[in-house]
Amino acid sequence: MSPIYVGNRRVIGPESSDPTGLVANDEGSVVYNTTDDKLKAWDGSAWQNVGSGSIAPNGSSSFPAVSAAQLLSDYPNLNSGVYYLQTSGGSVQVYCEMERMGGGWIIPFQHQCTNDEGLAETLFTGAASGTPNSGSSDFQGAGSLTGSQLWDNYGSTEVMVYAREIQTSGGSYDETHAYVSSSGGNIFSKPNFQDLLNPAPANGGYESGITVVYRNGTRKEDLKQQTVWSTPSLITINNGAIDQELYYCNGQDGGDSNWSFALMRGGTPYPRLANSANGGNRHNGVTRWGQLGFRAASVSVPVDPFGDMSGVGYFPLTNTFTNKSVGYTQFNGTNINGTYTADGITWANVGGNGFQIPAPNSESIGEWFQGDQDWAISMVFKMDANPGTATNRALIHLSNNDDHARPAFWVTGPNRGAGVANKMEWFSSSNGSSWDIARGDTNASGLGSTTIAAGTKYHVVFTRSGTSGLTGYVNKTVDWSDSSTASHYASGDYEINIGNWFNFLTNYGWHGSIKNVRFFRKNLVQADVNALYALDF
């Protein structure tokens, strides 16, 4: 077919061979070579491959994926379900958890535990049976693979461990938690994982330096140590002789009504105090579904780009954004008076508008941004060429209906702030009644140094360290800092506003686009900021 000319550049193809006769002035021309199955670009002297011409494996029977984590990395909006994964012996259907705790988890088995019945090692190593599903039916492995073989195919040498418990009769309960090295990445070897499923006393070494992520991902404890659990009494456990965060999902917030999976060597993990030898029969026949999964850290899933379970939430804010509920990769949100666009999420130039992330009953992203916890927020934004006369242009505020409860930042308008338009201002509070840590518009020390130009994309990070204070970055460069390490306001649980201030004020709405909003449960250092810039910008 005849090429299409755009100046000196040609759009050619499809062709069965690379076109000839191009010269240096044709640089930038492209062709699709059907023989090579490659999209190629002319660099002025030769054709160079720029793509394979095929989609990434999508988990279908025709295109089995490499792993659950890789599948989610390539398709961030996938929901949990059955996908085809590739093994050395061919493809097999595997149930993949794509939403909770960052997603990308292989689920090798699940079991309905009646009368405080626990999970046994035979579920992991026994013959494969049934098809993985999202209901309460038992399954072992997937297709022709046992859970043990799934580990061999997708776990590399060590993995993060995921555990979930759902009460299936006699009430409502759904809790997930995960375990990862406190330094990030993998923690459990296959022998260690199998020992968790054997009766006490189990043999072998004990993991230390474990980070426990619990309450469906909104809470975290670091530097935990595995412990032998034989037959301690309930009183002993409550007195803290055995680490509570390693023992049950809800930690000290739950009390003995919320026992769940234990990550201690011997007789674990069991839902709700295990079998009768370990305090069972406490729940009068209540049936619970126990599910275990694993994920190697060699592939970072979208919500967890550092592979250390530090990501609390991720909002691409694109046309394909899928709402997720609390405890999942992306938290449910509502677009107010605006439409999604290819560049992010865009709002009208006037009125109360933006994107809201609600604070649910007991668990939210906002929990993490209080007290002495380390945290970070990042996003990409572009201010409209005609941003209007807004008093200030709010990018994010973590405390809907409460002006001083959680961190925030905005771009100054012409009539407000420190008297300088189009600068970043940074906010946080210790008392909930005034901006007294990061002081934003109440003090010139809250003003950033970068001038924000309309129609230009920026990447911004706001991060807190318990030892060095607060830092704001714009395009990888420090824009502002404050050495205060005062504890942040810790009362209440609030909705989060993206693109507006705490109560959707008419003159505070953002005029432009915002995308790739991320929340982290750690302080981001310069190398982390650089990595996010390369990923999201």
Coordinates of C-alpha atoms in Angstrom, one line a residue:
M1 CA 0.0 0.0 0.0
S2 CA 1.1 3.6 -0.5
P3 CA 2.7 5.3 2.4
I4 CA 1.2 8.2 4.2
Y5 CA 3.5 11.2 4.3
V6 CA 3.7 13.6 7.3
G7 CA 6.3 16.1 6.1
N8 CA 9.4 14.0 5.3
R9 CA 8.2 11.1 7.5
R10 CA 6.3 8.1 6.2
V11 CA 3.8 5.8 7.8
I12 CA 4.3 2.5 5.8
G13 CA 2.8 -0.9 5.9
P14 CA 1.9 -3.5 6.7
E15 CA 4.9 -4.8 4.7
S16 CA 6.5 -8.2 4.6
S17 CA 10.0 -6.8 4.5
D18 CA 11.7 -3.6 5.6
P19 CA 11.3 -0.8 3.0
T20 CA 14.4 0.4 1.2
G21 CA 15.4 3.8 -0.2
L22 CA 15.1 5.9 2.9
V23 CA 17.7 8.5 3.7
A24 CA 18.8 10.5 6.8
N25 CA 16.0 13.1 6.2
D26 CA 13.4 10.3 6.6
E27 CA 14.2 9.8 10.3
G28 CA 11.0 9.1 12.3
S29 CA 9.3 7.1 9.6
V30 CA 7.6 3.9 10.8
V31 CA 6.6 0.5 9.3
Y32 CA 4.9 -2.6 10.6
N33 CA 6.9 -5.7 9.3
T34 CA 4.5 -8.6 9.2
T35 CA 7.3 -11.2 8.7
D36 CA 9.2 -10.1 11.8
D37 CA 5.9 -9.1 13.7
K38 CA 7.6 -5.9 14.7
L39 CA 6.8 -2.2 14.6
K40 CA 10.0 -0.5 13.4
A41 CA 11.2 3.1 13.2
W42 CA 13.8 4.6 10.8
D43 CA 16.6 6.2 12.8
G44 CA 18.1 7.9 9.8
S45 CA 20.3 5.0 8.7
A46 CA 18.6 1.8 9.7
W47 CA 15.2 0.3 10.9
Q48 CA 15.0 -0.3 14.7
N49 CA 12.5 -2.4 16.5
V50 CA 10.1 -0.3 18.7
G51 CA 7.5 -3.0 19.6
S52 CA 6.6 -6.6 19.1
G53 CA 3.3 -5.9 17.4
S54 CA 1.5 -8.1 19.9
I55 CA -0.3 -7.6 23.2
A56 CA 1.1 -8.6 26.5
P57 CA -0.1 -12.0 27.7
N58 CA -3.6 -11.3 29.1
G59 CA -4.3 -14.5 31.0
S60 CA -6.6 -16.0 28.4
S61 CA -6.3 -19.5 27.2
S62 CA -4.7 -18.2 24.0
F63 CA -2.3 -15.8 25.9
P64 CA -1.4 -17.3 29.3
A65 CA 0.4 -14.9 31.6
V66 CA 3.8 -15.4 33.2
S67 CA 2.4 -14.9 36.8
A68 CA -0.4 -13.2 38.6
A69 CA 1.9 -10.2 39.5
Q70 CA 3.1 -9.8 35.9
L71 CA -0.5 -10.0 34.6
L72 CA -1.6 -7.2 37.0
S73 CA 1.5 -5.2 36.1
D74 CA 0.5 -5.3 32.5
Y75 CA -3.3 -4.9 33.1
P76 CA -3.7 -2.8 36.3
N77 CA -7.5 -2.8 36.3
L78 CA -8.1 -6.6 36.3
N79 CA -10.4 -8.0 39.0
S80 CA -9.8 -11.1 41.0
G81 CA -10.7 -14.3 39.2
V82 CA -9.5 -17.4 37.2
Y83 CA -6.7 -16.7 34.7
Y84 CA -4.5 -18.9 32.6
L85 CA -0.8 -18.9 33.7
Q86 CA 2.1 -20.4 31.9
T87 CA 4.1 -23.3 33.5
S88 CA 6.9 -25.5 32.2
G89 CA 4.3 -28.1 31.3
G90 CA 1.8 -25.8 29.6
S91 CA -0.8 -23.3 30.8
V92 CA -3.1 -23.9 33.8
Q93 CA -6.1 -22.0 35.3
V94 CA -5.2 -20.4 38.6
Y95 CA -7.3 -18.2 40.9
C96 CA -5.5 -14.8 41.1
E97 CA -6.3 -12.2 43.8
M98 CA -5.9 -8.9 42.0
E99 CA -7.4 -6.5 44.5
R100 CA -6.6 -7.1 48.1
M101 CA -3.2 -6.1 49.6
G102 CA -1.9 -4.8 46.3
G103 CA -3.0 -7.7 44.2
G104 CA -0.9 -10.1 42.1
W105 CA -1.3 -13.1 44.6
I106 CA -1.3 -16.7 43.5
I107 CA -3.9 -18.6 45.6
P108 CA -2.7 -22.2 45.9
F109 CA -5.5 -23.4 48.1
Q110 CA -8.5 -22.5 50.3
H111 CA -10.6 -24.5 52.8
Q112 CA -13.8 -24.2 54.7
C113 CA -12.8 -24.5 58.3
T114 CA -15.7 -25.8 60.5
N115 CA -15.6 -25.9 64.3
D116 CA -12.3 -24.0 64.4
E117 CA -10.7 -26.5 62.0
G118 CA -7.3 -25.3 60.7
L119 CA -5.4 -25.4 57.5
A120 CA -3.1 -28.5 57.0
E121 CA 0.1 -29.0 55.0
T122 CA -1.7 -31.7 52.9
L123 CA -3.8 -28.9 51.3
F124 CA -0.5 -27.5 50.0
T125 CA 1.2 -30.7 48.9
G126 CA -1.8 -33.0 48.2
A127 CA -3.1 -34.0 44.8
A128 CA -4.6 -31.2 42.8
S129 CA -8.4 -31.2 42.6
G130 CA -11.1 -29.0 41.4
T131 CA -11.0 -25.5 39.8
P132 CA -10.0 -22.4 41.8
N133 CA -12.9 -20.1 42.4
S134 CA -13.9 -17.1 44.5
G135 CA -16.6 -18.8 46.5
S136 CA -16.3 -20.9 49.7
S137 CA -15.6 -24.3 48.1
D138 CA -12.4 -26.1 48.8
F139 CA -9.7 -26.4 46.2
Q140 CA -6.2 -27.7 46.2
G141 CA -3.8 -26.4 43.6
A142 CA -5.1 -25.6 40.1
G143 CA -5.8 -27.9 37.2
S144 CA -3.0 -30.5 37.3
L145 CA -0.9 -28.5 39.8
T146 CA -0.8 -28.8 43.6
G147 CA -0.2 -25.7 45.7
S148 CA 3.4 -26.9 46.1
Q149 CA 3.9 -27.0 42.4
L150 CA 2.4 -23.6 42.0
W151 CA 5.0 -22.3 44.4
D152 CA 7.7 -24.0 42.3
N153 CA 6.4 -22.3 39.2
Y154 CA 5.7 -18.8 40.5
G155 CA 7.3 -18.4 43.8
S156 CA 11.0 -18.2 42.8
T157 CA 12.9 -19.1 46.0
E158 CA 11.2 -16.9 48.5
V159 CA 7.8 -15.1 48.6
M160 CA 5.6 -12.7 50.4
V161 CA 2.7 -14.5 52.2
Y162 CA -0.9 -13.5 52.0
A163 CA -3.7 -14.8 54.3
R164 CA -7.4 -14.2 54.2
E165 CA -10.3 -15.3 56.4
I166 CA -14.0 -14.9 55.7
Q167 CA -16.7 -15.9 58.0
T168 CA -19.2 -17.9 55.9
S169 CA -21.9 -18.5 58.5
G170 CA -23.0 -17.1 61.8
G171 CA -21.9 -13.5 61.1
S172 CA -19.9 -11.3 58.8
Y173 CA -16.1 -11.1 58.8
D174 CA -13.5 -10.6 56.1
E175 CA -9.9 -9.9 57.0
T176 CA -6.7 -10.0 55.0
H177 CA -3.1 -9.6 56.0
A178 CA 0.3 -10.1 54.5
Y179 CA 3.9 -10.7 55.6
V180 CA 7.0 -9.3 54.0
S181 CA 10.6 -8.6 55.0
S182 CA 10.9 -5.3 56.8
S183 CA 13.7 -4.4 54.3
G184 CA 11.3 -5.0 51.5
G185 CA 10.7 -8.0 49.2
N186 CA 10.6 -11.7 49.8
I187 CA 10.6 -13.3 53.2
F188 CA 9.4 -17.0 53.2
S189 CA 11.1 -20.0 51.7
K190 CA 9.1 -23.0 50.7
P191 CA 10.2 -25.2 53.6
N192 CA 9.4 -22.3 56.0
F193 CA 5.9 -21.9 54.5
Q194 CA 5.2 -25.6 54.7
D195 CA 6.3 -25.6 58.4
L196 CA 3.6 -23.1 59.1
L197 CA 1.1 -25.7 58.2
N198 CA 2.4 -28.5 60.3
P199 CA 1.6 -29.3 64.0
A200 CA 3.9 -28.2 66.7
P201 CA 6.7 -28.6 67.3
A202 CA 7.9 -27.8 63.8
N203 CA 11.5 -27.8 63.0
G204 CA 13.7 -25.4 61.1
G205 CA 14.8 -21.7 61.4
Y206 CA 12.6 -18.8 62.3
E207 CA 12.1 -15.7 60.3
S208 CA 12.9 -12.3 61.9
G209 CA 12.5 -8.7 60.7
I210 CA 9.0 -9.4 59.4
T211 CA 6.6 -6.6 58.4
V212 CA 3.0 -7.5 59.1
V213 CA 0.4 -5.6 57.1
Y214 CA -3.1 -6.1 58.6
R215 CA -6.6 -4.6 58.9
N216 CA -6.9 -5.1 55.2
G217 CA -3.8 -3.1 54.5
T218 CA -4.4 0.0 56.6
R219 CA -2.1 -0.9 59.5
K220 CA 1.4 -2.2 59.7
E221 CA 3.9 -3.4 62.3
D222 CA 7.7 -3.8 61.6
L223 CA 10.5 -6.0 62.8
K224 CA 8.4 -8.9 64.1
Q225 CA 9.9 -12.3 65.1
Q226 CA 8.4 -15.7 64.4
T227 CA 7.6 -17.6 67.6
V228 CA 6.9 -21.2 68.5
W229 CA 3.2 -21.7 69.3
S230 CA 2.4 -25.0 70.9
T231 CA -0.6 -24.8 73.2
P232 CA -0.5 -21.3 74.9
S233 CA -3.6 -20.3 76.9
L234 CA -5.7 -17.5 75.6
I235 CA -4.7 -15.4 78.6
T236 CA -1.0 -15.8 77.8
I237 CA -1.7 -14.7 74.2
N238 CA -3.6 -11.6 75.4
N239 CA -0.8 -10.7 77.8
G240 CA 1.5 -10.4 74.8
A241 CA 3.8 -13.4 75.5
I242 CA 3.2 -14.2 71.8
D243 CA 3.3 -11.3 69.4
Q244 CA -0.3 -10.2 68.7
E245 CA 0.3 -8.7 65.3
L246 CA 1.8 -12.0 64.2
Y247 CA -1.1 -13.8 65.7
Y248 CA -4.2 -12.1 64.4
C249 CA -5.2 -9.7 61.7
N250 CA -6.7 -6.9 63.7
G251 CA -3.9 -6.6 66.2
Q252 CA -4.6 -4.9 69.5
D253 CA -7.7 -3.2 68.0
G254 CA -9.5 -6.5 67.7
G255 CA -9.5 -8.3 71.1
D256 CA -10.2 -12.0 71.4
S257 CA -13.3 -11.7 69.2
N258 CA -11.1 -11.2 66.2
W259 CA -8.5 -14.0 66.3
S260 CA -7.3 -15.0 62.9
F261 CA -4.4 -16.6 61.1
A262 CA -1.2 -16.9 63.1
L263 CA 2.2 -16.7 61.5
M264 CA 4.1 -18.7 64.1
R265 CA 5.8 -22.0 63.8
G266 CA 3.7 -24.9 64.7
G267 CA 0.0 -25.6 64.3
T268 CA -0.6 -22.6 62.1
P269 CA -2.2 -20.9 60.4
Y270 CA -5.6 -21.6 61.9
P271 CA -8.6 -19.4 61.8
R272 CA -10.0 -18.4 65.1
L273 CA -7.8 -20.1 67.7
A274 CA -7.3 -23.3 65.7
N275 CA -8.3 -26.8 66.8
S276 CA -9.4 -28.1 70.2
A277 CA -5.8 -28.7 71.3
N278 CA -5.2 -25.0 70.9
G279 CA -8.3 -23.4 72.4
G280 CA -10.8 -24.4 69.8
N281 CA -14.6 -24.8 70.0
R282 CA -14.9 -21.2 71.1
H283 CA -17.1 -20.2 68.3
N284 CA -19.9 -22.8 68.4
G285 CA -19.8 -24.3 64.9
V286 CA -19.2 -21.0 63.1
T287 CA -17.7 -21.8 59.6
R288 CA -14.9 -19.8 58.2
W289 CA -13.2 -19.9 54.9
G290 CA -9.4 -19.8 55.1
Q291 CA -7.3 -18.8 52.1
L292 CA -3.5 -18.6 51.6
G293 CA -1.6 -17.1 48.8
F294 CA 1.9 -16.0 47.8
R295 CA 3.6 -13.5 45.6
A296 CA 7.3 -13.2 44.6
A297 CA 8.6 -9.6 44.8
S298 CA 10.6 -9.8 41.6
V299 CA 7.7 -8.2 39.7
S300 CA 6.2 -5.0 41.3
V301 CA 2.4 -4.7 41.1
P302 CA 1.0 -1.2 40.3
V303 CA 0.0 -0.3 43.9
D304 CA 3.3 -1.6 45.3
P305 CA 6.1 -0.3 43.0
F306 CA 8.8 -0.9 45.5
G307 CA 7.9 -4.5 46.2
D308 CA 7.8 -4.0 50.0
M309 CA 4.1 -3.7 50.7
S310 CA 4.4 0.0 51.4
G311 CA 1.7 1.1 48.9
V312 CA -1.5 1.9 50.7
G313 CA -3.6 3.0 47.6
Y314 CA -3.2 3.8 43.9
F315 CA -5.6 5.9 41.7
P316 CA -4.6 6.0 38.0
L317 CA -7.6 8.3 37.4
T318 CA -8.0 7.3 33.8
N319 CA -10.8 6.2 31.6
T320 CA -10.3 2.6 32.6
F321 CA -10.2 3.2 36.3
T322 CA -12.1 0.5 38.1
N323 CA -13.7 1.3 41.5
K324 CA -12.4 -0.9 44.3
S325 CA -13.7 -1.1 47.9
V326 CA -11.7 -0.6 51.1
G327 CA -9.0 -3.2 51.6
Y328 CA -8.3 -3.5 47.9
T329 CA -5.7 -2.1 45.5
Q330 CA -7.7 1.0 44.7
F331 CA -10.2 2.5 47.1
N332 CA -13.7 3.3 46.0
G333 CA -14.2 6.9 45.0
T334 CA -16.7 9.3 43.4
N335 CA -16.1 11.7 40.6
I336 CA -17.9 15.0 41.4
N337 CA -18.9 17.3 38.5
G338 CA -16.4 16.2 36.0
T339 CA -15.4 13.6 33.4
Y340 CA -12.5 11.3 33.0
T341 CA -10.0 12.2 30.2
A342 CA -7.0 10.5 28.6
D343 CA -4.7 12.8 30.6
G344 CA -6.1 12.0 34.0
I345 CA -9.3 13.3 35.6
T346 CA -10.5 16.8 34.6
W347 CA -13.0 19.0 36.4
A348 CA -15.1 22.0 35.5
N349 CA -13.5 25.5 36.1
V350 CA -16.1 26.6 38.6
G351 CA -18.1 25.1 41.5
G352 CA -17.4 22.3 44.0
N353 CA -15.8 19.5 42.1
G354 CA -13.1 16.8 42.4
F355 CA -12.7 13.2 43.3
Q356 CA -13.7 11.8 46.7
I357 CA -12.3 8.8 48.5
P358 CA -14.7 8.0 51.3
A359 CA -13.8 7.0 54.9
P360 CA -15.5 3.7 55.5
N361 CA -16.6 2.3 58.8
S362 CA -13.3 1.4 60.3
E363 CA -10.5 1.2 57.7
S364 CA -9.3 3.9 55.4
I365 CA -6.2 5.3 53.7
G366 CA -6.5 8.3 56.0
E367 CA -5.7 6.2 59.0
W368 CA -2.1 6.1 57.9
F369 CA -1.5 9.8 57.9
Q370 CA -1.7 10.4 61.6
G371 CA 0.4 10.1 64.7
D372 CA 4.1 9.3 64.3
Q373 CA 3.8 7.1 61.2
D374 CA 6.0 7.7 58.1
W375 CA 4.0 8.3 55.0
A376 CA 4.1 9.7 51.5
I377 CA 1.7 11.0 48.8
S378 CA 2.6 11.4 45.1
M379 CA 0.8 12.5 41.9
V380 CA 1.1 14.0 38.5
F381 CA -0.8 17.1 37.6
K382 CA -1.2 19.8 34.9
M383 CA -2.8 23.2 35.5
D384 CA -5.2 24.4 32.9
A385 CA -4.0 27.2 30.6
N386 CA -6.8 29.4 32.0
P387 CA -7.1 28.4 35.7
G388 CA -9.5 31.2 36.5
T389 CA -9.3 33.3 39.6
A390 CA -9.5 30.6 42.2
T391 CA -8.3 31.7 45.6
N392 CA -6.2 28.6 45.6
R393 CA -5.9 25.5 43.5
A394 CA -6.2 22.4 45.8
L395 CA -4.5 19.2 44.6
I396 CA -5.3 17.0 47.6
H397 CA -6.7 17.3 51.2
L398 CA -6.9 14.2 53.4
S399 CA -9.5 15.5 55.7
N400 CA -12.9 16.2 54.2
N401 CA -15.1 18.4 56.5
D402 CA -12.2 19.1 58.8
D403 CA -9.7 21.8 57.7
H404 CA -6.7 20.9 59.8
A405 CA -6.8 17.1 60.4
R406 CA -4.6 15.6 57.7
P407 CA -1.8 16.6 55.3
A408 CA -2.6 18.6 52.1
F409 CA -1.0 20.6 49.4
W410 CA -2.1 23.1 46.7
V411 CA -0.9 25.6 44.1
T412 CA -1.4 29.2 45.2
G413 CA -3.8 31.4 43.4
P414 CA -3.4 35.1 42.6
N415 CA -5.1 36.4 45.8
R416 CA -4.1 34.1 48.6
G417 CA -1.3 32.2 50.3
A418 CA 2.0 33.9 50.9
G419 CA 1.2 36.5 48.3
V420 CA 3.0 34.6 45.5
A421 CA 0.9 33.0 42.8
N422 CA 1.6 29.6 41.3
K423 CA 3.8 28.2 44.0
M424 CA 3.3 25.0 46.0
E425 CA 2.1 25.3 49.6
W426 CA 2.3 22.4 52.1
F427 CA 0.1 21.7 55.1
S428 CA -0.1 19.4 58.1
S429 CA -1.3 19.7 61.7
S430 CA -0.7 18.3 65.2
N431 CA -3.8 19.6 66.9
G432 CA -6.6 19.6 64.3
S433 CA -7.4 23.3 64.9
S434 CA -4.6 25.0 63.0
W435 CA -1.8 24.4 60.5
D436 CA 1.1 24.2 62.9
I437 CA 3.6 21.6 61.4
A438 CA 3.6 22.3 57.7
R439 CA 2.1 25.8 57.8
G440 CA 1.0 26.4 54.2
D441 CA -0.7 29.7 53.8
T442 CA -0.6 30.7 57.5
N443 CA 3.2 31.2 57.3
A444 CA 5.7 31.9 54.6
S445 CA 7.7 28.9 55.6
G446 CA 5.1 26.7 54.1
L447 CA 5.7 28.1 50.6
G448 CA 7.6 26.1 48.0
S449 CA 10.2 27.5 45.6
T450 CA 9.1 26.1 42.2
T451 CA 6.9 28.3 39.9
I452 CA 4.1 26.1 38.5
A453 CA 3.4 27.0 34.9
A454 CA 0.1 26.4 33.2
G455 CA -0.1 23.7 30.6
T456 CA 2.9 21.9 32.0
K457 CA 3.0 18.5 33.7
Y458 CA 4.5 18.2 37.1
H459 CA 5.3 15.2 39.4
V460 CA 5.0 16.0 43.1
V461 CA 5.8 14.0 46.3
F462 CA 4.9 15.0 49.9
T463 CA 6.6 12.7 52.4
R464 CA 7.2 12.4 56.2
S465 CA 10.0 10.9 58.2
G466 CA 9.8 10.4 61.9
T467 CA 13.4 11.4 62.2
S468 CA 13.9 14.1 59.7
G469 CA 10.5 15.7 59.2
L470 CA 8.6 16.7 56.0
T471 CA 9.8 17.2 52.4
G472 CA 8.1 18.3 49.3
Y473 CA 9.5 17.4 45.8
V474 CA 8.6 18.8 42.4
N475 CA 10.0 16.9 39.4
K476 CA 12.5 15.0 41.6
T477 CA 13.9 18.3 43.2
V478 CA 13.3 19.4 46.8
D479 CA 10.8 22.2 46.6
W480 CA 10.3 22.6 50.4
S481 CA 11.2 21.0 53.7
D482 CA 10.4 21.3 57.4
S483 CA 12.4 19.5 60.1
S484 CA 9.5 19.3 62.5
T485 CA 8.9 15.7 63.7
A486 CA 5.8 16.5 65.8
S487 CA 3.1 13.9 65.9
H488 CA 0.3 14.5 63.5
Y489 CA -3.4 14.9 64.5
A490 CA -4.7 11.4 65.3
S491 CA -8.5 11.9 65.9
G492 CA -11.2 10.9 63.5
D493 CA -11.3 9.1 60.2
Y494 CA -11.9 11.3 57.2
E495 CA -12.8 11.3 53.5
I496 CA -10.0 12.3 51.1
N497 CA -10.6 15.0 48.5
I498 CA -8.5 15.0 45.3
G499 CA -8.9 18.2 43.3
N500 CA -10.5 20.3 46.1
W501 CA -10.3 21.5 49.7
F502 CA -11.9 20.0 52.8
N503 CA -15.5 20.9 52.0
F504 CA -15.5 21.3 48.3
L505 CA -15.2 25.1 48.3
T506 CA -16.2 26.8 45.1
N507 CA -13.0 28.9 44.9
Y508 CA -10.6 26.1 45.8
G509 CA -11.3 23.5 43.1
W510 CA -8.5 22.3 40.8
H511 CA -8.5 23.6 37.2
G512 CA -6.7 21.0 35.1
S513 CA -5.9 17.3 35.3
I514 CA -4.5 15.0 38.0
K515 CA -3.5 11.3 37.6
N516 CA -1.4 8.6 39.2
V517 CA -2.3 9.5 42.8
R518 CA -0.4 7.2 45.2
F519 CA -0.3 6.8 49.0
F520 CA 2.5 5.0 50.8
R521 CA 3.1 3.8 54.4
K522 CA 6.7 4.9 54.4
N523 CA 8.9 7.9 53.9
L524 CA 10.3 8.2 50.4
V525 CA 14.0 9.0 50.0
Q526 CA 15.5 10.6 46.9
A527 CA 16.0 7.3 45.1
D528 CA 12.3 6.4 45.7
V529 CA 11.2 9.8 44.3
N530 CA 13.4 9.3 41.2
A531 CA 11.9 5.8 40.7
L532 CA 8.3 7.1 40.9
Y533 CA 9.1 10.0 38.6
A534 CA 10.3 7.5 36.0
L535 CA 7.3 5.3 36.5
D536 CA 4.4 7.8 36.6
F537 CA 5.6 10.9 34.8

